XYZ file of C-alpha atoms in Angstrom:
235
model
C -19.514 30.457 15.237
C -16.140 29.705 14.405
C -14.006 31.909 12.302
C -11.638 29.790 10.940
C -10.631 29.800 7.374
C -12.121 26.935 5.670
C -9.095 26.804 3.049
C -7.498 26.211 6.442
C -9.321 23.089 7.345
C -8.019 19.876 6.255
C -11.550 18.246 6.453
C -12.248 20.249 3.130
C -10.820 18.491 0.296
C -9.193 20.559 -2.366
C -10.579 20.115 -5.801
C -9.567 16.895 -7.089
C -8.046 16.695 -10.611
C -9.295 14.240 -13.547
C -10.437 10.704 -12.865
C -8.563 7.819 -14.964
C -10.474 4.341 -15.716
C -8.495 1.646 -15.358
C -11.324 -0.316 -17.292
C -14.512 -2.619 -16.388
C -14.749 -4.833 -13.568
C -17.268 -7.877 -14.364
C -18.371 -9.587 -10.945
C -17.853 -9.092 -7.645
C -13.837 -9.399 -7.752
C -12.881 -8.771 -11.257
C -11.570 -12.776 -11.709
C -11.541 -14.156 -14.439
C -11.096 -18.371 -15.709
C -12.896 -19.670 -12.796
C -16.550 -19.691 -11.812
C -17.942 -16.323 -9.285
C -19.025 -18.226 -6.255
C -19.936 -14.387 -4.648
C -23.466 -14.389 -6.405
C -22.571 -10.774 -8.094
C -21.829 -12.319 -11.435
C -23.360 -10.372 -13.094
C -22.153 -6.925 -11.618
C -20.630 -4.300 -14.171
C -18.476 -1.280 -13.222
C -15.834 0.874 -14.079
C -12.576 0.843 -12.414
C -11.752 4.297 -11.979
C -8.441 6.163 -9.740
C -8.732 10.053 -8.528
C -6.262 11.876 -10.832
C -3.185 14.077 -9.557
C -4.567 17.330 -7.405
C -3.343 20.541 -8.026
C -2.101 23.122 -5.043
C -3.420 24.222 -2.618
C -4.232 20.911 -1.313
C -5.768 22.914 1.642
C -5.341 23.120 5.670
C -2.224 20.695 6.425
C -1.497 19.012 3.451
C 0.186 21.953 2.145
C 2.715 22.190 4.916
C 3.574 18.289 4.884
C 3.910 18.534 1.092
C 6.296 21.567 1.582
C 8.276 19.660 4.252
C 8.931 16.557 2.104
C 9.635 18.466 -1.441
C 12.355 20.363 0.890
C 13.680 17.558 2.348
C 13.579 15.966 -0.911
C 15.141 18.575 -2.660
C 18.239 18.548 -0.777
C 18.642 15.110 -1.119
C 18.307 15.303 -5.170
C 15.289 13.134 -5.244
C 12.894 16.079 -6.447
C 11.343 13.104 -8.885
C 10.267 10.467 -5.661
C 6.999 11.340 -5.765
C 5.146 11.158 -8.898
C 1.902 12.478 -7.535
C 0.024 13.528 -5.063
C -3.927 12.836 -4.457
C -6.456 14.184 -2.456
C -9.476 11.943 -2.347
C -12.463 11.883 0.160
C -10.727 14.067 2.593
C -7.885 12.208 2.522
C -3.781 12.333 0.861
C -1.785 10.560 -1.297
C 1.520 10.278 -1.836
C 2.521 7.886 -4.642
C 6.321 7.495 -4.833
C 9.139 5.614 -7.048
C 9.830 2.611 -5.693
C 13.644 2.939 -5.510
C 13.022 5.866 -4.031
C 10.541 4.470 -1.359
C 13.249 3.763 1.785
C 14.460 7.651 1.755
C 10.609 8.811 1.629
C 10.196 6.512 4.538
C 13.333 7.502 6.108
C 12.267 11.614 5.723
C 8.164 10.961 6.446
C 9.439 9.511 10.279
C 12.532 11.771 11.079
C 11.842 15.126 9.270
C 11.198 18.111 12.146
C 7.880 19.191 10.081
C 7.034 15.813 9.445
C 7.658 13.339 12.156
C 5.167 10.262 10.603
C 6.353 8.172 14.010
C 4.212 5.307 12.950
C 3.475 2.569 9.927
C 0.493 0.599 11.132
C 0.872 -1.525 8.108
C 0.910 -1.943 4.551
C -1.891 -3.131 1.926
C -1.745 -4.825 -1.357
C -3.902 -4.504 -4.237
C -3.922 -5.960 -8.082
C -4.904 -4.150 -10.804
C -4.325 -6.536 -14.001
C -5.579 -3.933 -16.247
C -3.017 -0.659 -15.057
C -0.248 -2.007 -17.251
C 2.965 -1.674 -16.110
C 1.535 -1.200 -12.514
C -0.536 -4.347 -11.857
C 0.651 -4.300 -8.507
C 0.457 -1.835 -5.803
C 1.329 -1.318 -2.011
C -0.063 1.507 0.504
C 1.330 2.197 3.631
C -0.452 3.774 6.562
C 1.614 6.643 8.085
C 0.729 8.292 11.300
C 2.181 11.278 13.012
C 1.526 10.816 16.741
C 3.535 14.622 17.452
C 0.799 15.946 14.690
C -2.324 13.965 14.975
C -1.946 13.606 10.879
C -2.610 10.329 8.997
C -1.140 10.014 5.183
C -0.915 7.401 3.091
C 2.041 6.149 0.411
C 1.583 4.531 -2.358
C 3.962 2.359 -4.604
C 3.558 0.671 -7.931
C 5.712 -2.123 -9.668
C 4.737 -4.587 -12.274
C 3.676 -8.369 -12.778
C 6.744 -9.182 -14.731
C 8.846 -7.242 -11.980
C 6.989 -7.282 -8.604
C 9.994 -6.151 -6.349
C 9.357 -3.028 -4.123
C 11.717 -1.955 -1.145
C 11.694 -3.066 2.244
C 11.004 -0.477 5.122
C 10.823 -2.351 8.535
C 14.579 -0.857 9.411
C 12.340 2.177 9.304
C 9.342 1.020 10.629
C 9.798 -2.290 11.953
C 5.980 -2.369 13.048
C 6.163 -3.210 8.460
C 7.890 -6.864 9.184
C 4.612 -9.141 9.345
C 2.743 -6.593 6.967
C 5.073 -7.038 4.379
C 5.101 -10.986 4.891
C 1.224 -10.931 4.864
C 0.935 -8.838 1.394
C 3.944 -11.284 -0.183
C 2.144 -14.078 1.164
C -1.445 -12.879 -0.679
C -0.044 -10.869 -3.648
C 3.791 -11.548 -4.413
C 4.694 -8.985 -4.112
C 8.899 -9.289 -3.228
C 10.133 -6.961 -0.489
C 13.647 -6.805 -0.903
C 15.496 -6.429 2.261
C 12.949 -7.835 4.316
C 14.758 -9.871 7.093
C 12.612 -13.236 6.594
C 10.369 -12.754 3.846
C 8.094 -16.354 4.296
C 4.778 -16.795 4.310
C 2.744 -16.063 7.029
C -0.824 -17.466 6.684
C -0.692 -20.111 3.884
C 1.748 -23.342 3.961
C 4.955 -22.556 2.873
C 4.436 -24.917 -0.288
C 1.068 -22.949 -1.587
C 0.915 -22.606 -4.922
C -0.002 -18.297 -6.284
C -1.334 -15.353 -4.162
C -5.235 -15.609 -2.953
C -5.933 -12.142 -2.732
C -4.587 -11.632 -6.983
C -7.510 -10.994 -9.099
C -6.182 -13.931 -11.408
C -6.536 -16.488 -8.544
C -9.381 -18.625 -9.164
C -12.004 -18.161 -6.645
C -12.237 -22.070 -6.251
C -12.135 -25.541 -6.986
C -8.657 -25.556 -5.430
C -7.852 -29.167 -3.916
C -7.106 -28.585 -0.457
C -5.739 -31.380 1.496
C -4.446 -31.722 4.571
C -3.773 -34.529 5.404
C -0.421 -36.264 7.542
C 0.113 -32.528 9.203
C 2.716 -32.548 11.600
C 3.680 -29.890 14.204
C 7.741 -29.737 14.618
C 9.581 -29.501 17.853
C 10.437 -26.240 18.699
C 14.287 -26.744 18.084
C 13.292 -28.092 14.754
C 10.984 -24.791 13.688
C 11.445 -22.380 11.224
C 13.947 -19.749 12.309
C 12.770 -15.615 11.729
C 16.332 -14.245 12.425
């Protein structure tokens, strides 16, 4: 029988903090001024996000959270991340966007940290988190540490402009063009920030939750395939 210290473990969650609705989802996919084509019209539920958790985070968590508020600290960013959540076994890191690059930056170099890898970034829309509509998480994973986090970074409808990080992690560079190309949301920096699986000329962002879930005309008709000389360039 093992005698380990289950505050030690980082399977044991530490006790999570207040839960926050972010309001009531009708249907399968929350949209709204088009017709639900899933067949779960009629589903009802809250929208609710894990609030901030409180130390001890327990096992590991504690010592990457030490790691990055010390490397923070010297840098004067002791406001980059504006909380920190520990949900179903898992962390959270949501940070200021403008502070996003040097969180990046400290997760992959740091000595106690050493996050080597990104293996991508997600978008999601919430139209009812004012202010916040729009969020992206990125997958870190420390390959020295066998640790997975995640960071999370908010920025508005009316603003939707959030850091590049592929000169960090340049695994980031289709990621990021895959969640512009679904949610718009703008990675500044980004070498080639184009579209990457809808025409170039598509009007909105499928995966939004304001995107009508059809009766879209889609045509595609006199197609054409360019020489290769003649292609879009990605430098």
């Amino acid at each position: 029988m093992s005698t380990q210290d289950p505050s030690q473990d980082a399977r044991v969650p530490a006790e999570t903090g207040s839960v926050e609705s972010m309001g009531t989802r009708h249907g399968m996919f929350g949209v709204s001024g088009s017709g639900d084509t899933s067949g779960y019209g009629g589903l009802v539920r809250q929208t609710i996000f894990p609030g901030a958790t409180q130390r001890p985070f327990g096992g590991w968590y504690d010592e990457v959270a030490d790691a990055l508020e010390a490397g923070l600290a010297a840098q004067g960013l002791t406001a980059a991340v504006e909380r920190v959540v520990v949900d179903r076994g898992e962390i959270t890191f949501h940070v200021r966007r403008e502070d996003l690059p040097s969180v990046a930056l400290m997760f992959r170099d740091d000595a106690g940290l050493r996050f080597e890898l990104c293996s991508g970034v997600s978008g999601v829309h919430y139209p009812q988190d004012a202010g916040r509509e729009l969020h992206a998480v990125y997958h870190l994973l420390s390959m020295t540490y066998n640790r997975r986090v995640r960071l999370e970074v908010s920025a508005p409808d009316a603003d939707p402009h959030i850091p590049s990080i592929v000169a960090t992690y340049p695994t980031n560079d289709w990621h990021e063009r895959e969640t512009y190309d679904m949610f718009g949301i703008v990675f500044d920096g980004h070498p080639a920030l184009t579209r990457i699986l809808m025409p170039d000329d598509w009007p909105g962002h499928p995966q939004r939750k304001d995107y009508p879930l059809g009766g879209i005309p889609v045509e595609y008709k006199g197609g054409t395939i360019p020489p290769p000389d003649q292609r879009r360039s990605y430098s």
